Amino acid sequence: MLNVEHIGIAVRSLEESVPLFEKLLGVRSFKMETVENDRVATAFFQLGESKIELLESLDPEGPVGRFIARKGEGVHHIALRVDDIQKEMQRLREQGFAPLEPEARPGADNKLVCFLHPRDTCGVLVELCMERV
Ligand code: ZN
């Protein structure tokens, strides 16, 4: 694992939270992207080698929609950058962790991603991500 690639924050409205985070961080969002698979719209901010990802749900029954209904806005996941996601998923399976999907899949920001079940990681939803080539 290489570094914290980004921290994902669930928000009710990108329209309201993007200007707020621009004020907070002192940088403009460099990318907004809809990820149909995950039923979210996202906005990214670059902070050194890490990013902040804001996630607005497009569907109350989607993963972020259900998260907000249960817990409200807040930190949703931590994404760890890896250089070989297949190898890392295998290593983690051997260590007893449970990837939520059998295969890494395309996510936001040109990444292959895979999530680990938060019950294995002290309640923190962990995303592994690798740059797509
Ligand atoms: Zn993410």
Short mmCIF file of N, CA and C and ligand atoms in Angstrom, two decimals:
data_model
loop_
_atom_site.label_atom_id
_atom_site.label_comp_id
_atom_site.label_asym_id
_atom_site.label_seq_id
_atom_site.Cartn_x
_atom_site.Cartn_y
_atom_site.Cartn_z
N MET A 1 0.85 -1.19 0.00
CA MET A 1 0.00 0.00 0.00
C MET A 1 0.89 1.24 0.00
N LEU A 2 0.48 2.23 -0.77
CA LEU A 2 1.41 3.34 -1.05
C LEU A 2 1.10 4.60 -0.25
N ASN A 3 -0.15 4.99 -0.21
CA ASN A 3 -0.51 6.19 0.56
C ASN A 3 -2.02 6.29 0.65
N VAL A 4 -2.50 7.24 1.47
CA VAL A 4 -3.93 7.54 1.49
C VAL A 4 -4.22 8.32 0.21
N GLU A 5 -4.89 7.67 -0.72
CA GLU A 5 -5.14 8.31 -2.02
C GLU A 5 -6.21 9.40 -1.86
N HIS A 6 -7.29 9.04 -1.15
CA HIS A 6 -8.29 10.06 -0.84
C HIS A 6 -9.13 9.65 0.36
N ILE A 7 -9.85 10.63 0.88
CA ILE A 7 -10.87 10.38 1.90
C ILE A 7 -12.20 10.74 1.28
N GLY A 8 -13.16 9.81 1.34
CA GLY A 8 -14.48 10.03 0.76
C GLY A 8 -15.44 10.55 1.82
N ILE A 9 -16.13 11.64 1.51
CA ILE A 9 -17.07 12.26 2.45
C ILE A 9 -18.45 12.30 1.81
N ALA A 10 -19.42 11.72 2.50
CA ALA A 10 -20.80 11.73 2.02
C ALA A 10 -21.43 13.08 2.33
N VAL A 11 -22.03 13.70 1.31
CA VAL A 11 -22.67 15.01 1.50
C VAL A 11 -24.08 14.96 0.92
N ARG A 12 -24.94 15.83 1.41
CA ARG A 12 -26.31 15.86 0.89
C ARG A 12 -26.36 16.55 -0.47
N SER A 13 -25.50 17.56 -0.66
CA SER A 13 -25.60 18.36 -1.87
C SER A 13 -24.21 18.85 -2.30
N LEU A 14 -23.78 18.46 -3.50
CA LEU A 14 -22.51 18.98 -4.02
C LEU A 14 -22.61 20.48 -4.25
N GLU A 15 -23.79 20.92 -4.68
CA GLU A 15 -23.97 22.34 -4.97
C GLU A 15 -23.63 23.18 -3.73
N GLU A 16 -23.97 22.66 -2.55
CA GLU A 16 -23.66 23.40 -1.33
C GLU A 16 -22.28 23.08 -0.78
N SER A 17 -21.86 21.81 -0.89
CA SER A 17 -20.62 21.41 -0.21
C SER A 17 -19.37 21.73 -1.02
N VAL A 18 -19.46 21.78 -2.36
CA VAL A 18 -18.27 22.12 -3.14
C VAL A 18 -17.76 23.53 -2.81
N PRO A 19 -18.64 24.57 -2.84
CA PRO A 19 -18.14 25.90 -2.44
C PRO A 19 -17.62 25.93 -1.01
N LEU A 20 -18.27 25.17 -0.12
CA LEU A 20 -17.82 25.12 1.28
C LEU A 20 -16.41 24.54 1.38
N PHE A 21 -16.16 23.43 0.67
CA PHE A 21 -14.83 22.80 0.73
C PHE A 21 -13.79 23.64 -0.02
N GLU A 22 -14.22 24.36 -1.05
CA GLU A 22 -13.28 25.27 -1.73
C GLU A 22 -12.82 26.35 -0.76
N LYS A 23 -13.75 26.83 0.05
CA LYS A 23 -13.40 27.83 1.07
C LYS A 23 -12.50 27.21 2.14
N LEU A 24 -12.87 26.01 2.58
CA LEU A 24 -12.12 25.33 3.64
C LEU A 24 -10.68 25.03 3.20
N LEU A 25 -10.55 24.46 1.99
CA LEU A 25 -9.24 23.95 1.56
C LEU A 25 -8.40 24.98 0.82
N GLY A 26 -9.06 26.02 0.32
CA GLY A 26 -8.33 27.05 -0.43
C GLY A 26 -7.91 26.61 -1.82
N VAL A 27 -8.53 25.54 -2.33
CA VAL A 27 -8.29 25.11 -3.71
C VAL A 27 -9.64 24.83 -4.37
N ARG A 28 -9.66 24.92 -5.70
CA ARG A 28 -10.87 24.60 -6.45
C ARG A 28 -10.96 23.11 -6.67
N SER A 29 -12.17 22.60 -6.75
CA SER A 29 -12.37 21.20 -7.14
C SER A 29 -11.84 21.04 -8.57
N PHE A 30 -11.02 19.99 -8.81
CA PHE A 30 -10.44 19.83 -10.15
C PHE A 30 -11.24 18.88 -11.02
N LYS A 31 -12.20 18.18 -10.42
CA LYS A 31 -12.95 17.21 -11.23
C LYS A 31 -14.29 16.92 -10.60
N MET A 32 -15.35 16.92 -11.43
CA MET A 32 -16.65 16.44 -10.98
C MET A 32 -17.02 15.31 -11.92
N GLU A 33 -17.53 14.24 -11.36
CA GLU A 33 -17.77 13.05 -12.16
C GLU A 33 -18.93 12.26 -11.58
N THR A 34 -19.81 11.79 -12.46
CA THR A 34 -20.90 10.92 -12.02
C THR A 34 -20.46 9.48 -12.19
N VAL A 35 -20.67 8.66 -11.16
CA VAL A 35 -20.35 7.23 -11.25
C VAL A 35 -21.67 6.47 -11.16
N GLU A 36 -22.20 6.10 -12.33
CA GLU A 36 -23.53 5.48 -12.39
C GLU A 36 -23.58 4.19 -11.58
N ASN A 37 -22.51 3.38 -11.66
CA ASN A 37 -22.45 2.11 -10.92
C ASN A 37 -22.75 2.29 -9.44
N ASP A 38 -22.20 3.34 -8.87
CA ASP A 38 -22.32 3.56 -7.43
C ASP A 38 -23.45 4.53 -7.09
N ARG A 39 -24.16 5.01 -8.13
CA ARG A 39 -25.28 5.94 -7.93
C ARG A 39 -24.84 7.19 -7.17
N VAL A 40 -23.68 7.75 -7.55
CA VAL A 40 -23.20 8.96 -6.90
C VAL A 40 -22.67 9.97 -7.92
N ALA A 41 -22.72 11.23 -7.50
CA ALA A 41 -21.97 12.29 -8.19
C ALA A 41 -20.83 12.66 -7.26
N THR A 42 -19.64 12.88 -7.82
CA THR A 42 -18.46 13.11 -6.99
C THR A 42 -17.78 14.43 -7.38
N ALA A 43 -17.06 15.00 -6.44
CA ALA A 43 -16.20 16.15 -6.72
C ALA A 43 -14.89 15.90 -5.99
N PHE A 44 -13.76 16.17 -6.68
CA PHE A 44 -12.44 15.90 -6.11
C PHE A 44 -11.64 17.18 -5.87
N PHE A 45 -10.89 17.17 -4.78
CA PHE A 45 -9.95 18.25 -4.45
C PHE A 45 -8.58 17.62 -4.25
N GLN A 46 -7.56 18.21 -4.84
CA GLN A 46 -6.19 17.72 -4.66
C GLN A 46 -5.54 18.42 -3.47
N LEU A 47 -4.94 17.62 -2.58
CA LEU A 47 -4.21 18.18 -1.43
C LEU A 47 -2.89 17.45 -1.34
N GLY A 48 -1.83 18.01 -1.90
CA GLY A 48 -0.57 17.28 -1.93
C GLY A 48 -0.75 15.98 -2.69
N GLU A 49 -0.30 14.86 -2.10
CA GLU A 49 -0.46 13.59 -2.81
C GLU A 49 -1.80 12.91 -2.49
N SER A 50 -2.62 13.54 -1.65
CA SER A 50 -3.92 12.98 -1.32
C SER A 50 -5.04 13.85 -1.88
N LYS A 51 -6.25 13.31 -1.83
CA LYS A 51 -7.42 14.03 -2.32
C LYS A 51 -8.56 13.92 -1.32
N ILE A 52 -9.50 14.83 -1.46
CA ILE A 52 -10.80 14.71 -0.79
C ILE A 52 -11.82 14.43 -1.89
N GLU A 53 -12.66 13.44 -1.67
CA GLU A 53 -13.73 13.10 -2.62
C GLU A 53 -15.07 13.36 -1.93
N LEU A 54 -15.85 14.29 -2.46
CA LEU A 54 -17.21 14.50 -1.94
C LEU A 54 -18.16 13.63 -2.75
N LEU A 55 -19.09 12.98 -2.06
CA LEU A 55 -20.02 12.05 -2.70
C LEU A 55 -21.45 12.46 -2.41
N GLU A 56 -22.18 12.79 -3.45
CA GLU A 56 -23.62 13.05 -3.30
C GLU A 56 -24.38 11.89 -3.91
N SER A 57 -25.33 11.37 -3.17
CA SER A 57 -26.10 10.23 -3.67
C SER A 57 -27.07 10.64 -4.76
N LEU A 58 -27.21 9.79 -5.78
CA LEU A 58 -28.21 10.01 -6.83
C LEU A 58 -29.42 9.12 -6.62
N ASP A 59 -29.39 8.33 -5.56
CA ASP A 59 -30.41 7.31 -5.36
C ASP A 59 -30.49 6.99 -3.86
N PRO A 60 -31.65 7.24 -3.24
CA PRO A 60 -31.76 6.98 -1.79
C PRO A 60 -31.47 5.52 -1.43
N GLU A 61 -31.61 4.60 -2.40
CA GLU A 61 -31.34 3.18 -2.14
C GLU A 61 -29.90 2.79 -2.49
N GLY A 62 -29.13 3.74 -3.01
CA GLY A 62 -27.73 3.46 -3.32
C GLY A 62 -26.89 3.45 -2.05
N PRO A 63 -25.62 3.03 -2.13
CA PRO A 63 -24.79 2.89 -0.93
C PRO A 63 -24.61 4.21 -0.16
N VAL A 64 -24.43 5.31 -0.87
CA VAL A 64 -24.24 6.59 -0.16
C VAL A 64 -25.59 7.13 0.33
N GLY A 65 -26.65 6.90 -0.44
CA GLY A 65 -27.99 7.29 0.00
C GLY A 65 -28.36 6.61 1.31
N ARG A 66 -28.07 5.32 1.41
CA ARG A 66 -28.40 4.58 2.63
C ARG A 66 -27.51 5.03 3.79
N PHE A 67 -26.24 5.32 3.48
CA PHE A 67 -25.31 5.81 4.51
C PHE A 67 -25.83 7.11 5.11
N ILE A 68 -26.24 8.04 4.25
CA ILE A 68 -26.71 9.35 4.74
C ILE A 68 -28.01 9.20 5.53
N ALA A 69 -28.89 8.32 5.07
CA ALA A 69 -30.14 8.11 5.81
C ALA A 69 -29.85 7.57 7.22
N ARG A 70 -28.83 6.72 7.33
CA ARG A 70 -28.50 6.10 8.63
C ARG A 70 -27.68 7.01 9.53
N LYS A 71 -26.67 7.66 8.93
CA LYS A 71 -25.68 8.37 9.76
C LYS A 71 -25.59 9.86 9.50
N GLY A 72 -26.24 10.33 8.44
CA GLY A 72 -26.09 11.73 8.06
C GLY A 72 -24.80 11.94 7.29
N GLU A 73 -24.46 13.20 7.04
CA GLU A 73 -23.24 13.50 6.30
C GLU A 73 -22.01 13.12 7.14
N GLY A 74 -20.90 12.86 6.46
CA GLY A 74 -19.68 12.59 7.22
C GLY A 74 -18.72 11.71 6.44
N VAL A 75 -17.62 11.34 7.10
CA VAL A 75 -16.60 10.51 6.46
C VAL A 75 -17.21 9.17 6.08
N HIS A 76 -17.09 8.81 4.81
CA HIS A 76 -17.72 7.59 4.28
C HIS A 76 -16.70 6.48 4.07
N HIS A 77 -15.53 6.81 3.54
CA HIS A 77 -14.50 5.79 3.35
C HIS A 77 -13.12 6.40 3.26
N ILE A 78 -12.12 5.54 3.44
CA ILE A 78 -10.72 5.92 3.26
C ILE A 78 -10.18 5.08 2.11
N ALA A 79 -9.55 5.72 1.14
CA ALA A 79 -9.04 5.00 -0.03
C ALA A 79 -7.52 4.91 0.05
N LEU A 80 -7.03 3.69 -0.07
CA LEU A 80 -5.59 3.42 -0.03
C LEU A 80 -5.12 3.07 -1.43
N ARG A 81 -4.07 3.76 -1.86
CA ARG A 81 -3.55 3.52 -3.20
C ARG A 81 -2.62 2.32 -3.17
N VAL A 82 -2.80 1.42 -4.11
CA VAL A 82 -1.94 0.24 -4.22
C VAL A 82 -1.37 0.19 -5.63
N ASP A 83 -0.25 -0.53 -5.78
CA ASP A 83 0.31 -0.59 -7.14
C ASP A 83 -0.13 -1.84 -7.90
N ASP A 84 -0.68 -2.84 -7.20
CA ASP A 84 -1.21 -4.02 -7.87
C ASP A 84 -2.44 -4.49 -7.10
N ILE A 85 -3.62 -4.10 -7.59
CA ILE A 85 -4.83 -4.32 -6.79
C ILE A 85 -5.19 -5.81 -6.70
N GLN A 86 -4.92 -6.58 -7.76
CA GLN A 86 -5.24 -8.03 -7.70
C GLN A 86 -4.40 -8.70 -6.63
N LYS A 87 -3.12 -8.36 -6.63
CA LYS A 87 -2.20 -8.97 -5.67
C LYS A 87 -2.56 -8.56 -4.25
N GLU A 88 -2.94 -7.31 -4.08
CA GLU A 88 -3.29 -6.80 -2.75
C GLU A 88 -4.59 -7.44 -2.26
N MET A 89 -5.57 -7.63 -3.16
CA MET A 89 -6.81 -8.30 -2.77
C MET A 89 -6.52 -9.73 -2.32
N GLN A 90 -5.64 -10.40 -3.05
CA GLN A 90 -5.26 -11.76 -2.69
C GLN A 90 -4.58 -11.79 -1.31
N ARG A 91 -3.64 -10.88 -1.13
CA ARG A 91 -2.93 -10.81 0.15
C ARG A 91 -3.92 -10.58 1.31
N LEU A 92 -4.89 -9.68 1.09
CA LEU A 92 -5.84 -9.36 2.15
C LEU A 92 -6.79 -10.53 2.43
N ARG A 93 -7.20 -11.24 1.36
CA ARG A 93 -8.02 -12.44 1.57
C ARG A 93 -7.27 -13.44 2.45
N GLU A 94 -6.00 -13.61 2.17
CA GLU A 94 -5.19 -14.55 2.96
C GLU A 94 -5.08 -14.11 4.42
N GLN A 95 -5.21 -12.79 4.63
CA GLN A 95 -5.15 -12.27 6.00
C GLN A 95 -6.53 -12.26 6.67
N GLY A 96 -7.56 -12.75 5.96
CA GLY A 96 -8.88 -12.88 6.57
C GLY A 96 -9.83 -11.72 6.31
N PHE A 97 -9.45 -10.79 5.44
CA PHE A 97 -10.35 -9.69 5.11
C PHE A 97 -11.29 -10.13 3.98
N ALA A 98 -12.43 -9.43 3.89
CA ALA A 98 -13.44 -9.82 2.90
C ALA A 98 -13.69 -8.69 1.91
N PRO A 99 -13.07 -8.76 0.72
CA PRO A 99 -13.44 -7.79 -0.31
C PRO A 99 -14.93 -7.91 -0.62
N LEU A 100 -15.61 -6.77 -0.81
CA LEU A 100 -17.06 -6.80 -1.03
C LEU A 100 -17.43 -7.32 -2.41
N GLU A 101 -16.47 -7.27 -3.33
CA GLU A 101 -16.72 -7.84 -4.66
C GLU A 101 -15.56 -8.75 -5.02
N PRO A 102 -15.82 -9.75 -5.85
CA PRO A 102 -14.77 -10.71 -6.19
C PRO A 102 -13.64 -10.09 -7.02
N GLU A 103 -13.99 -9.08 -7.84
CA GLU A 103 -13.00 -8.49 -8.74
C GLU A 103 -12.96 -6.97 -8.53
N ALA A 104 -11.79 -6.38 -8.73
CA ALA A 104 -11.70 -4.92 -8.77
C ALA A 104 -12.53 -4.42 -9.95
N ARG A 105 -13.11 -3.25 -9.81
CA ARG A 105 -13.98 -2.72 -10.87
C ARG A 105 -13.69 -1.23 -11.07
N PRO A 106 -14.13 -0.67 -12.21
CA PRO A 106 -13.88 0.75 -12.46
C PRO A 106 -14.61 1.63 -11.45
N GLY A 107 -13.90 2.62 -10.90
CA GLY A 107 -14.50 3.59 -9.98
C GLY A 107 -14.25 4.99 -10.52
N ALA A 108 -14.46 5.99 -9.66
CA ALA A 108 -14.27 7.38 -10.06
C ALA A 108 -12.79 7.67 -10.29
N ASP A 109 -12.51 8.76 -11.00
CA ASP A 109 -11.16 9.31 -11.12
C ASP A 109 -10.19 8.33 -11.80
N ASN A 110 -10.72 7.59 -12.78
CA ASN A 110 -9.87 6.69 -13.58
C ASN A 110 -9.15 5.63 -12.74
N LYS A 111 -9.88 5.04 -11.81
CA LYS A 111 -9.27 4.04 -10.93
C LYS A 111 -9.96 2.69 -11.07
N LEU A 112 -9.22 1.64 -10.76
CA LEU A 112 -9.83 0.36 -10.44
C LEU A 112 -9.96 0.33 -8.92
N VAL A 113 -11.13 -0.10 -8.43
CA VAL A 113 -11.37 -0.03 -6.99
C VAL A 113 -11.93 -1.34 -6.46
N CYS A 114 -11.82 -1.50 -5.16
CA CYS A 114 -12.40 -2.62 -4.45
C CYS A 114 -12.57 -2.17 -3.00
N PHE A 115 -13.69 -2.55 -2.40
CA PHE A 115 -13.96 -2.15 -1.01
C PHE A 115 -13.84 -3.37 -0.09
N LEU A 116 -13.43 -3.11 1.14
CA LEU A 116 -13.37 -4.16 2.16
C LEU A 116 -14.53 -3.97 3.12
N HIS A 117 -15.05 -5.07 3.64
CA HIS A 117 -16.18 -4.96 4.56
C HIS A 117 -15.76 -4.26 5.86
N PRO A 118 -16.50 -3.21 6.26
CA PRO A 118 -16.10 -2.43 7.44
C PRO A 118 -16.11 -3.24 8.75
N ARG A 119 -16.81 -4.38 8.75
CA ARG A 119 -16.83 -5.17 10.00
C ARG A 119 -15.42 -5.73 10.29
N ASP A 120 -14.60 -5.85 9.26
CA ASP A 120 -13.24 -6.38 9.43
C ASP A 120 -12.22 -5.29 9.72
N THR A 121 -12.66 -4.02 9.59
CA THR A 121 -11.69 -2.92 9.65
C THR A 121 -12.15 -1.84 10.62
N CYS A 122 -12.56 -2.28 11.81
CA CYS A 122 -12.94 -1.36 12.89
C CYS A 122 -14.00 -0.35 12.47
N GLY A 123 -14.92 -0.80 11.60
CA GLY A 123 -16.03 0.07 11.22
C GLY A 123 -15.70 1.07 10.13
N VAL A 124 -14.46 1.04 9.64
CA VAL A 124 -14.06 1.98 8.58
C VAL A 124 -14.19 1.29 7.22
N LEU A 125 -14.96 1.88 6.33
CA LEU A 125 -15.03 1.35 4.97
C LEU A 125 -13.73 1.69 4.26
N VAL A 126 -13.00 0.66 3.83
CA VAL A 126 -11.70 0.87 3.18
C VAL A 126 -11.84 0.57 1.69
N GLU A 127 -11.37 1.48 0.88
CA GLU A 127 -11.32 1.30 -0.57
C GLU A 127 -9.87 1.09 -0.97
N LEU A 128 -9.62 0.07 -1.77
CA LEU A 128 -8.30 -0.03 -2.41
C LEU A 128 -8.46 0.58 -3.79
N CYS A 129 -7.47 1.34 -4.24
CA CYS A 129 -7.59 1.87 -5.59
C CYS A 129 -6.24 1.88 -6.28
N MET A 130 -6.33 1.70 -7.58
CA MET A 130 -5.14 1.65 -8.44
C MET A 130 -5.43 2.42 -9.71
N GLU A 131 -4.48 3.22 -10.12
CA GLU A 131 -4.60 3.99 -11.37
C GLU A 131 -4.84 3.03 -12.53
N ARG A 132 -5.84 3.34 -13.39
CA ARG A 132 -6.04 2.50 -14.59
C ARG A 132 -5.07 2.94 -15.67
N VAL A 133 -4.55 1.95 -16.38
CA VAL A 133 -3.60 2.31 -17.45
C VAL A 133 -4.24 2.17 -18.81
ZN ZN B 1 -13.41 6.76 -3.07
#
